[in-house]
Amino acid sequence: AQLGLATATGDDATVRRLREEIAADNDRTYDEHYPFSRIDDLFAAGQRPRAMAALGEAIERTPTRAGALRRLRRAMGGEDPFYRYRVDGAEAIRAFEASGRSYEGSPQLLVLDYMVVRLHEDGSSEELVHQIYRVQSEEAIEQLGQMSLPGYVLTLRSIKPDGRRLEPDSIAGLDHVEMPSLAVGDYVEYEFVRGSAPGAEGSYRSGGWVFQN
């Protein structure tokens, strides 16, 4: 009742105090919507260390929202668990071109196919997916010219033979993005992180396994 009254009257200081008191009560049922408002309040009050600590607590206590909360932590400058595992796309392209292979006749060529999976104790998981395609036909221009990626996008661009990198613009109302000025000989690079909730009784649900040729 006190929290509702303070919220209705716009008493932000009292709202924050009561929320802190509620959070300290470990016997209460944890509200999955609560972490976002609490973290927002702490950041608004200039208490970044406490906000990041609250974010870490929320990740542990709300496994069904852990993926979204981890993405929020990365966006706020917190720990990026995939940082050490990310690879340099430009280096992959240089290695391919240095090999002298062309695979002419293939509409498109998968130059880099890379994935890292992080499993968490609660059964939730995150996947880092990084792929680079070489456009080798008009058919590939159609297939790769419109991209719709799941999760949190880290990289999305086309790379010209002269090394120029072009990033697409998002257009309101579209569920995909248009890759700019895509042509035969270009590369399309994308990298994203997607999360999965735990399976039944905290089990891990795999989307499948891919083995290197």
Short mmCIF file of C-alpha atoms in Angstrom, two decimals:
data_model
loop_
_atom_site.label_atom_id
_atom_site.label_comp_id
_atom_site.label_asym_id
_atom_site.label_seq_id
_atom_site.Cartn_x
_atom_site.Cartn_y
_atom_site.Cartn_z
CA ALA A 1 0.00 0.00 0.00
CA GLN A 2 2.81 2.41 0.86
CA LEU A 3 4.57 1.69 -2.40
CA GLY A 4 1.38 2.22 -4.38
CA LEU A 5 0.67 5.51 -2.64
CA ALA A 6 4.24 6.76 -3.15
CA THR A 7 4.08 5.81 -6.83
CA ALA A 8 0.71 7.50 -7.31
CA THR A 9 1.90 10.74 -5.66
CA GLY A 10 5.20 10.82 -7.53
CA ASP A 11 7.31 10.50 -4.37
CA ASP A 12 10.36 8.99 -6.12
CA ALA A 13 12.59 8.99 -3.03
CA THR A 14 10.07 6.96 -1.04
CA VAL A 15 9.52 4.62 -3.99
CA ARG A 16 13.23 3.89 -4.16
CA ARG A 17 13.48 3.38 -0.39
CA LEU A 18 10.55 0.98 -0.26
CA ARG A 19 11.86 -0.98 -3.23
CA GLU A 20 15.21 -1.35 -1.49
CA GLU A 21 13.45 -2.63 1.62
CA ILE A 22 11.43 -5.09 -0.42
CA ALA A 23 14.57 -6.32 -2.19
CA ALA A 24 16.22 -6.98 1.17
CA ASP A 25 13.42 -9.34 2.12
CA ASN A 26 14.72 -12.66 0.84
CA ASP A 27 11.54 -14.47 1.82
CA ARG A 28 9.30 -12.63 -0.62
CA THR A 29 8.36 -13.88 -4.08
CA TYR A 30 10.70 -12.25 -6.57
CA ASP A 31 8.78 -10.23 -9.18
CA GLU A 32 10.31 -10.74 -12.65
CA HIS A 33 9.30 -7.21 -13.66
CA TYR A 34 10.87 -5.68 -10.59
CA PRO A 35 14.59 -5.80 -11.58
CA PHE A 36 14.15 -3.52 -14.59
CA SER A 37 12.46 -0.73 -12.61
CA ARG A 38 14.92 -1.03 -9.73
CA ILE A 39 17.95 -0.92 -12.03
CA ASP A 40 16.50 2.04 -13.88
CA ASP A 41 15.95 3.89 -10.60
CA LEU A 42 19.52 3.26 -9.46
CA PHE A 43 21.01 4.44 -12.74
CA ALA A 44 18.78 7.53 -12.69
CA ALA A 45 20.07 8.30 -9.20
CA GLY A 46 23.67 8.07 -10.40
CA GLN A 47 24.36 4.86 -8.47
CA ARG A 48 25.96 2.84 -11.26
CA PRO A 49 27.85 0.31 -9.05
CA ARG A 50 24.65 -0.55 -7.18
CA ALA A 51 22.72 -0.74 -10.44
CA MET A 52 25.25 -3.19 -11.90
CA ALA A 53 25.14 -5.23 -8.68
CA ALA A 54 21.33 -5.32 -8.88
CA LEU A 55 21.61 -6.43 -12.48
CA GLY A 56 23.88 -9.31 -11.49
CA GLU A 57 21.44 -10.34 -8.76
CA ALA A 58 18.51 -10.21 -11.17
CA ILE A 59 20.35 -12.49 -13.61
CA GLU A 60 20.73 -15.11 -10.89
CA ARG A 61 17.15 -14.83 -9.59
CA THR A 62 15.15 -14.57 -12.84
CA PRO A 63 16.43 -17.29 -15.19
CA THR A 64 13.55 -16.80 -17.63
CA ARG A 65 14.78 -13.25 -18.23
CA ALA A 66 18.48 -13.90 -17.86
CA GLY A 67 19.19 -13.50 -21.58
CA ALA A 68 17.62 -10.05 -21.76
CA LEU A 69 19.34 -8.99 -18.55
CA ARG A 70 22.76 -10.15 -19.76
CA ARG A 71 22.28 -8.15 -22.98
CA LEU A 72 21.33 -5.15 -20.84
CA ARG A 73 24.52 -5.60 -18.81
CA ARG A 74 26.64 -5.64 -21.96
CA ALA A 75 24.87 -2.54 -23.31
CA MET A 76 25.60 -0.72 -20.05
CA GLY A 77 29.31 -1.44 -20.29
CA GLY A 78 29.36 -4.46 -18.05
CA GLU A 79 30.99 -7.83 -18.55
CA ASP A 80 30.89 -9.22 -22.10
CA PRO A 81 31.48 -12.96 -21.63
CA PHE A 82 32.00 -13.46 -25.37
CA TYR A 83 34.68 -10.80 -25.77
CA ARG A 84 37.63 -13.21 -25.59
CA TYR A 85 35.99 -15.63 -28.03
CA ARG A 86 35.16 -13.22 -30.84
CA VAL A 87 37.18 -13.53 -34.05
CA ASP A 88 38.33 -10.95 -36.59
CA GLY A 89 36.19 -11.17 -39.72
CA ALA A 90 38.69 -9.20 -41.80
CA GLU A 91 41.39 -11.74 -40.94
CA ALA A 92 39.12 -14.58 -42.05
CA ILE A 93 38.56 -12.86 -45.39
CA ARG A 94 42.31 -12.24 -45.87
CA ALA A 95 43.03 -15.89 -45.12
CA PHE A 96 40.45 -17.03 -47.65
CA GLU A 97 41.75 -14.74 -50.39
CA ALA A 98 45.34 -15.76 -49.68
CA SER A 99 44.35 -19.41 -50.20
CA GLY A 100 43.72 -18.78 -53.89
CA ARG A 101 40.48 -20.77 -53.83
CA SER A 102 37.50 -19.39 -55.72
CA TYR A 103 34.87 -22.17 -55.89
CA GLU A 104 33.49 -20.72 -59.13
CA GLY A 105 30.04 -22.03 -59.92
CA SER A 106 28.83 -21.77 -56.33
CA PRO A 107 26.15 -19.06 -55.97
CA GLN A 108 27.50 -18.07 -52.56
CA LEU A 109 30.37 -19.19 -50.42
CA LEU A 110 30.48 -19.54 -46.65
CA VAL A 111 33.89 -18.12 -45.73
CA LEU A 112 33.45 -18.11 -41.95
CA ASP A 113 31.08 -20.25 -39.90
CA TYR A 114 31.77 -19.78 -36.20
CA MET A 115 29.69 -20.38 -33.09
CA VAL A 116 30.31 -20.32 -29.33
CA VAL A 117 27.75 -21.61 -26.81
CA ARG A 118 27.72 -20.64 -23.11
CA LEU A 119 25.74 -22.88 -20.79
CA HIS A 120 24.52 -21.62 -17.41
CA GLU A 121 23.75 -23.60 -14.28
CA ASP A 122 20.03 -22.91 -14.55
CA GLY A 123 19.88 -24.52 -18.01
CA SER A 124 19.69 -21.25 -19.92
CA SER A 125 22.22 -20.61 -22.67
CA GLU A 126 23.61 -18.01 -25.03
CA GLU A 127 25.04 -18.49 -28.50
CA LEU A 128 27.47 -16.26 -30.36
CA VAL A 129 27.08 -16.78 -34.11
CA HIS A 130 29.50 -15.20 -36.61
CA GLN A 131 29.24 -15.90 -40.35
CA ILE A 132 30.69 -14.39 -43.52
CA TYR A 133 29.39 -15.14 -47.01
CA ARG A 134 30.97 -14.24 -50.34
CA VAL A 135 28.44 -13.16 -52.97
CA GLN A 136 29.11 -15.01 -56.23
CA SER A 137 25.84 -14.69 -58.19
CA GLU A 138 22.74 -12.59 -58.73
CA GLU A 139 20.83 -15.29 -56.83
CA ALA A 140 23.05 -14.70 -53.80
CA ILE A 141 22.41 -10.95 -54.01
CA GLU A 142 18.69 -11.67 -53.58
CA GLN A 143 19.22 -14.13 -50.74
CA LEU A 144 21.74 -12.05 -48.80
CA GLY A 145 20.39 -8.62 -49.70
CA GLN A 146 17.70 -8.74 -47.03
CA MET A 147 18.78 -9.73 -43.54
CA SER A 148 16.69 -10.51 -40.48
CA LEU A 149 18.76 -11.64 -37.51
CA PRO A 150 17.63 -12.91 -34.09
CA GLY A 151 18.91 -11.75 -30.74
CA TYR A 152 21.40 -8.96 -30.11
CA VAL A 153 23.24 -7.94 -33.30
CA LEU A 154 26.95 -7.18 -32.87
CA THR A 155 27.96 -6.88 -36.53
CA LEU A 156 26.03 -6.52 -39.78
CA ARG A 157 27.72 -5.15 -42.89
CA SER A 158 28.76 -5.73 -46.47
CA ILE A 159 32.44 -5.59 -47.39
CA LYS A 160 33.58 -4.47 -50.83
CA PRO A 161 36.58 -6.00 -52.65
CA ASP A 162 38.52 -2.77 -51.99
CA GLY A 163 37.94 -3.17 -48.24
CA ARG A 164 35.15 -0.60 -47.80
CA ARG A 165 32.58 -1.56 -45.17
CA LEU A 166 28.96 -0.55 -45.62
CA GLU A 167 26.44 -0.86 -42.81
CA PRO A 168 22.69 -0.99 -43.53
CA ASP A 169 20.08 1.43 -42.25
CA SER A 170 17.07 0.16 -40.33
CA ILE A 171 13.75 1.21 -41.87
CA ALA A 172 10.68 1.56 -39.65
CA GLY A 173 7.94 -0.93 -40.43
CA LEU A 174 10.24 -3.56 -41.99
CA ASP A 175 11.15 -6.82 -40.28
CA HIS A 176 14.46 -6.93 -42.15
CA VAL A 177 17.26 -4.64 -43.25
CA GLU A 178 18.48 -4.02 -46.78
CA MET A 179 22.18 -4.58 -47.40
CA PRO A 180 23.44 -1.51 -49.28
CA SER A 181 24.74 -1.73 -52.88
CA LEU A 182 25.36 -5.46 -52.73
CA ALA A 183 27.22 -6.83 -55.79
CA VAL A 184 28.97 -9.98 -56.95
CA GLY A 185 32.36 -10.16 -55.27
CA ASP A 186 31.18 -8.55 -52.03
CA TYR A 187 31.16 -10.19 -48.63
CA VAL A 188 28.28 -10.13 -46.13
CA GLU A 189 29.30 -10.39 -42.49
CA TYR A 190 26.98 -10.78 -39.53
CA GLU A 191 27.46 -11.58 -35.86
CA PHE A 192 24.81 -11.87 -33.17
CA VAL A 193 24.11 -13.27 -29.71
CA ARG A 194 20.87 -15.08 -28.97
CA GLY A 195 19.68 -16.49 -25.68
CA SER A 196 17.55 -19.51 -24.80
CA ALA A 197 15.53 -20.09 -21.64
CA PRO A 198 16.02 -23.28 -19.60
CA GLY A 199 14.25 -26.44 -20.64
CA ALA A 200 12.10 -28.59 -18.39
CA GLU A 201 13.49 -28.91 -14.84
CA GLY A 202 16.50 -26.75 -15.66
CA SER A 203 17.64 -28.81 -18.64
CA TYR A 204 19.55 -27.44 -21.63
CA ARG A 205 17.75 -27.32 -24.97
CA SER A 206 20.11 -27.51 -27.92
CA GLY A 207 19.17 -26.22 -31.35
CA GLY A 208 21.49 -28.80 -32.90
CA TRP A 209 25.20 -29.33 -33.36
CA VAL A 210 27.40 -28.38 -36.29
CA PHE A 211 30.69 -30.12 -37.04
CA GLN A 212 33.54 -28.59 -39.01
CA ASN A 213 34.28 -30.17 -42.40
#
